[in-house]
């Protein structure tokens, strides 16, 4: 029997649990609840959107986003600033998350990372212009105090190496 | 009084003699940002004559290495031929005009057109025509116009490759003049005195004329307002350089919102080039990685020269009309006009050979923050550029004002101009060159 000295192995999330988590994350971003979104990440979590298909390293090639928690907070602080001109008026977005699949598991220090991939479509409307973005998303999820948290999230846009108009909010 | 060429009536070809009426000493007419006829004239007279930055030799180190690019809407290939020479080729088949190479970069022994298989050497020469006997004897397949045509002039300054679409004109050294020092300063930051432009590229675009971007780069009047959302309560911005403990001082000092920027020197040079003095960083850079970097510079140059190397005294250097170098978030920025109201910008991190790896990693991380399409800095400027493009549609007034500090411009003996702080001197200097380029034969 598990006890405090011999805890049960951390439960692998079910696909339904991961789907609910990803839908919830998408809704937080659509509703501009950025602070709550940031809290989904582990303390050492990061959010990455590469500039090149197949990019493996965020340190030797530039990225559209490569945010640790501190930079996420900077970004969100700016999103709340009254003088963020590029969000005056703010973007409206709607996200569709689909094709959620369990990929593989990795062990990192004493943590287990559960990698899941999903397809993401984001529609964004601002000042008379609608844009669309899409790509493959990988979430490396881990359990902390029973809850799923994001160790890292990578968004591989199909047009990663394309030319972008100004972007302000995470995908 | 209405001056200039109302867009709706721009049926007759624009005369180069009309151009001077669109630029006054301290203001410019809105049509220079709106009129497709002026855009076409700029493409012919300015982008068609000036030396344009194409790329850096570190992007094509080996024979056969190439990258494909656009100059305006024109596809070109920057390529190193098998004899080591660097060429810029129009990316166009000499037969029926198709784009030959679609790969963003790579290595090729030759280029072959997808349509009928015409094949070209990496210097553009036509080397293969399938079923050649089908052509009459009098067609000269050695005619260069049947190859991938070369841009007539290509030259490199310390690895920075420029090309001109014009066969004649000032040579590259004459064109660059004093701004060569900015290229020297960046290269000196490397303990090996060699840079590498191999860190990928940020690509962003905006719905506006290219001149909004080139006017913005040495505009010290805008940061406090445009970038207000990036400034902390103490007036400091986020960290931008490896080894710094804090960001630049943007505001929060006595003497008004732009007190800090009022002290920054500005220089305008011939051909429209300009630079602004260094950002208000202060405090000593440090930390183990930075000290190791400093040690490597000292080993090569000694203490005194190292101190000078690490104190780059400019922030942005504009090589008019399509290049900007920045020293803080160290990068090469290329401005590419694709239509009168549409501009693409490419931002390449400048990596230093011979430094500890984390120094270059920091260049990349900070450049993401300042100049990615999702950056915290550049996006607010893009919003301003798009608002200008919309705002000048109104019939409220015809002129945009570049008068700030005009009474304090100082013309130096060497033909350059000096000013200080939030003066709009760099823009006035750009329009002196712009008018000269667009006035036929005046350059």
CSV table of N, CA and C in Angstrom, one decimal, chain A residues 51-52 58-66 71 74-75 77-78 81 83-86 88 126-127 129 161-167, chain B residues 105 198-205 207 225-226 228-229 232 238 344 349 361 364-365 368-369 372-376 379-380 383 387:
chain,number,residue,atom,x,y,z
A,51,UNK,N,11.4,30.2,-35.4
A,51,UNK,CA,11.3,30.9,-36.7
A,51,UNK,C,11.6,29.9,-37.9
A,52,UNK,N,12.0,28.7,-37.6
A,52,UNK,CA,12.3,27.8,-38.7
A,52,UNK,C,11.6,26.4,-38.5
A,58,UNK,N,16.8,26.9,-29.4
A,58,UNK,CA,16.4,28.3,-29.3
A,58,UNK,C,17.5,29.2,-28.9
A,59,UNK,N,18.7,28.6,-28.7
A,59,UNK,CA,19.8,29.5,-28.3
A,59,UNK,C,20.8,29.9,-29.4
A,60,UNK,N,20.7,29.1,-30.5
A,60,UNK,CA,21.6,29.4,-31.6
A,60,UNK,C,20.9,30.0,-32.9
A,61,UNK,N,19.6,30.0,-32.9
A,61,UNK,CA,18.8,30.6,-33.9
A,61,UNK,C,17.7,31.4,-33.3
A,62,UNK,N,17.3,32.5,-33.9
A,62,UNK,CA,16.3,33.3,-33.3
A,62,UNK,C,14.9,32.7,-33.3
A,63,UNK,N,14.0,33.1,-32.4
A,63,UNK,CA,12.7,32.6,-32.3
A,63,UNK,C,11.7,33.7,-32.2
A,64,UNK,N,10.4,33.4,-32.6
A,64,UNK,CA,9.4,34.5,-32.6
A,64,UNK,C,9.0,34.7,-31.1
A,65,UNK,N,8.9,33.6,-30.3
A,65,UNK,CA,8.8,33.7,-28.9
A,65,UNK,C,9.8,32.7,-28.3
A,66,UNK,N,10.5,33.1,-27.3
A,66,UNK,CA,11.2,32.1,-26.5
A,66,UNK,C,11.3,32.7,-25.1
A,71,UNK,N,10.2,36.4,-18.6
A,71,UNK,CA,9.9,37.2,-19.8
A,71,UNK,C,8.4,37.1,-20.1
A,74,UNK,N,7.0,39.8,-18.1
A,74,UNK,CA,7.3,41.1,-18.8
A,74,UNK,C,6.3,41.4,-19.9
A,75,UNK,N,6.1,40.3,-20.6
A,75,UNK,CA,5.2,40.4,-21.8
A,75,UNK,C,3.7,40.7,-21.3
A,77,UNK,N,2.8,42.0,-18.4
A,77,UNK,CA,2.8,43.3,-17.8
A,77,UNK,C,2.6,44.3,-18.9
A,78,UNK,N,3.3,44.2,-20.0
A,78,UNK,CA,3.1,45.1,-21.1
A,78,UNK,C,1.7,45.0,-21.7
A,81,UNK,N,-0.4,47.2,-19.9
A,81,UNK,CA,0.0,48.6,-19.9
A,81,UNK,C,-1.0,49.4,-20.7
A,83,UNK,N,-0.5,51.9,-22.4
A,83,UNK,CA,0.1,52.4,-23.7
A,83,UNK,C,0.7,51.4,-24.6
A,84,UNK,N,0.2,50.2,-24.5
A,84,UNK,CA,0.6,49.2,-25.5
A,84,UNK,C,-0.1,49.4,-26.8
A,85,UNK,N,0.5,50.3,-27.7
A,85,UNK,CA,-0.2,50.8,-28.9
A,85,UNK,C,-0.7,49.7,-29.8
A,86,UNK,N,0.1,48.6,-29.9
A,86,UNK,CA,-0.2,47.6,-30.8
A,86,UNK,C,-1.4,46.7,-30.4
A,88,UNK,N,-4.1,48.5,-29.0
A,88,UNK,CA,-5.2,49.5,-28.8
A,88,UNK,C,-5.8,49.7,-30.2
A,126,UNK,N,-8.5,42.3,-35.5
A,126,UNK,CA,-8.1,43.6,-34.9
A,126,UNK,C,-8.2,44.7,-35.9
A,127,UNK,N,-8.9,45.7,-35.6
A,127,UNK,CA,-8.9,46.9,-36.5
A,127,UNK,C,-9.3,46.6,-37.9
A,129,UNK,N,-9.0,43.8,-39.6
A,129,UNK,CA,-8.2,42.8,-40.3
A,129,UNK,C,-8.3,41.5,-39.5
A,161,UNK,N,8.8,30.3,-41.0
A,161,UNK,CA,9.8,31.1,-41.6
A,161,UNK,C,9.2,32.1,-42.6
A,162,UNK,N,7.9,32.4,-42.4
A,162,UNK,CA,7.3,33.4,-43.2
A,162,UNK,C,7.5,34.8,-42.6
A,163,UNK,N,6.9,35.8,-43.2
A,163,UNK,CA,7.0,37.2,-42.8
A,163,UNK,C,5.7,37.5,-42.0
A,164,UNK,N,5.8,38.1,-40.8
A,164,UNK,CA,4.7,38.3,-39.9
A,164,UNK,C,4.4,39.8,-39.7
A,165,UNK,N,3.2,40.1,-39.7
A,165,UNK,CA,2.8,41.4,-39.2
A,165,UNK,C,3.0,41.3,-37.6
A,166,UNK,N,2.8,42.5,-37.0
A,166,UNK,CA,3.1,42.5,-35.5
A,166,UNK,C,2.2,41.5,-34.8
A,167,UNK,N,2.9,40.8,-33.8
A,167,UNK,CA,2.2,39.8,-33.0
A,167,UNK,C,2.4,40.3,-31.5
B,105,UNK,N,18.1,28.5,-48.9
B,105,UNK,CA,19.6,28.5,-48.9
B,105,UNK,C,20.0,27.1,-49.2
B,198,UNK,N,24.8,33.8,-38.8
B,198,UNK,CA,24.3,32.4,-38.9
B,198,UNK,C,23.2,32.1,-37.9
B,199,UNK,N,22.6,33.1,-37.3
B,199,UNK,CA,21.7,32.9,-36.2
B,199,UNK,C,20.2,32.9,-36.6
B,200,UNK,N,20.0,32.7,-37.9
B,200,UNK,CA,18.6,32.8,-38.4
B,200,UNK,C,18.2,34.3,-38.7
B,201,UNK,N,16.9,34.5,-38.9
B,201,UNK,CA,16.4,35.8,-39.3
B,201,UNK,C,15.0,36.0,-38.7
B,202,UNK,N,14.8,37.2,-38.2
B,202,UNK,CA,13.4,37.6,-37.9
B,202,UNK,C,12.8,38.3,-39.1
B,203,UNK,N,11.6,38.0,-39.4
B,203,UNK,CA,11.0,38.7,-40.6
B,203,UNK,C,9.7,39.3,-40.2
B,204,UNK,N,9.6,40.6,-40.3
B,204,UNK,CA,8.3,41.2,-40.0
B,204,UNK,C,7.9,42.2,-41.1
B,205,UNK,N,6.6,42.5,-41.2
B,205,UNK,CA,6.1,43.4,-42.2
B,205,UNK,C,5.1,44.4,-41.6
B,207,UNK,N,2.0,47.4,-43.0
B,207,UNK,CA,1.2,48.0,-44.0
B,207,UNK,C,1.5,49.5,-44.1
B,225,UNK,N,7.6,57.8,-25.8
B,225,UNK,CA,6.1,57.7,-26.0
B,225,UNK,C,5.8,56.3,-26.7
B,226,UNK,N,6.5,56.0,-27.8
B,226,UNK,CA,6.1,54.8,-28.5
B,226,UNK,C,6.4,53.6,-27.7
B,228,UNK,N,6.5,53.4,-24.3
B,228,UNK,CA,6.1,53.5,-22.9
B,228,UNK,C,5.8,52.2,-22.2
B,229,UNK,N,5.2,51.3,-23.0
B,229,UNK,CA,4.7,50.0,-22.3
B,229,UNK,C,5.9,49.1,-21.9
B,232,UNK,N,9.8,50.5,-17.0
B,232,UNK,CA,9.5,50.3,-15.6
B,232,UNK,C,9.2,51.6,-14.9
B,238,UNK,N,14.0,46.9,-20.0
B,238,UNK,CA,14.6,45.6,-19.7
B,238,UNK,C,16.1,45.5,-20.2
B,344,UNK,N,8.6,44.9,-46.0
B,344,UNK,CA,9.2,43.8,-45.2
B,344,UNK,C,10.5,44.1,-44.6
B,349,UNK,N,20.7,38.4,-36.3
B,349,UNK,CA,21.6,38.6,-35.2
B,349,UNK,C,23.0,38.6,-35.7
B,361,UNK,N,24.5,33.4,-27.3
B,361,UNK,CA,23.1,33.0,-26.9
B,361,UNK,C,22.3,34.2,-26.4
B,364,UNK,N,21.0,36.4,-29.2
B,364,UNK,CA,19.8,35.8,-29.8
B,364,UNK,C,18.6,36.0,-28.9
B,365,UNK,N,18.8,35.8,-27.6
B,365,UNK,CA,17.7,35.9,-26.7
B,365,UNK,C,17.2,37.4,-26.6
B,368,UNK,N,15.3,38.4,-29.8
B,368,UNK,CA,13.9,38.0,-29.8
B,368,UNK,C,13.0,39.0,-29.1
B,369,UNK,N,13.5,39.5,-28.0
B,369,UNK,CA,12.7,40.4,-27.1
B,369,UNK,C,12.5,41.8,-27.8
B,372,UNK,N,11.9,40.5,-32.7
B,372,UNK,CA,11.0,39.5,-33.3
B,372,UNK,C,9.7,40.1,-33.8
B,373,UNK,N,9.0,39.4,-34.6
B,373,UNK,CA,7.6,39.9,-35.0
B,373,UNK,C,6.7,40.0,-33.8
B,374,UNK,N,7.1,39.3,-32.7
B,374,UNK,CA,6.3,39.4,-31.5
B,374,UNK,C,7.1,40.1,-30.4
B,375,UNK,N,8.0,41.0,-30.8
B,375,UNK,CA,8.9,41.7,-29.9
B,375,UNK,C,8.1,42.7,-29.0
B,376,UNK,N,8.8,43.0,-27.9
B,376,UNK,CA,8.1,44.0,-27.0
B,376,UNK,C,8.4,45.4,-27.5
B,379,UNK,N,7.0,46.2,-32.2
B,379,UNK,CA,5.6,46.1,-32.5
B,379,UNK,C,4.9,47.4,-32.3
B,380,UNK,N,5.3,48.2,-31.3
B,380,UNK,CA,4.7,49.5,-31.1
B,380,UNK,C,5.0,50.5,-32.2
B,383,UNK,N,2.9,49.7,-35.2
B,383,UNK,CA,1.5,50.2,-35.1
B,383,UNK,C,1.6,51.7,-35.5
B,387,UNK,N,-0.5,53.5,-38.6
B,387,UNK,CA,-1.4,54.6,-38.3
B,387,UNK,C,-1.0,55.8,-39.2
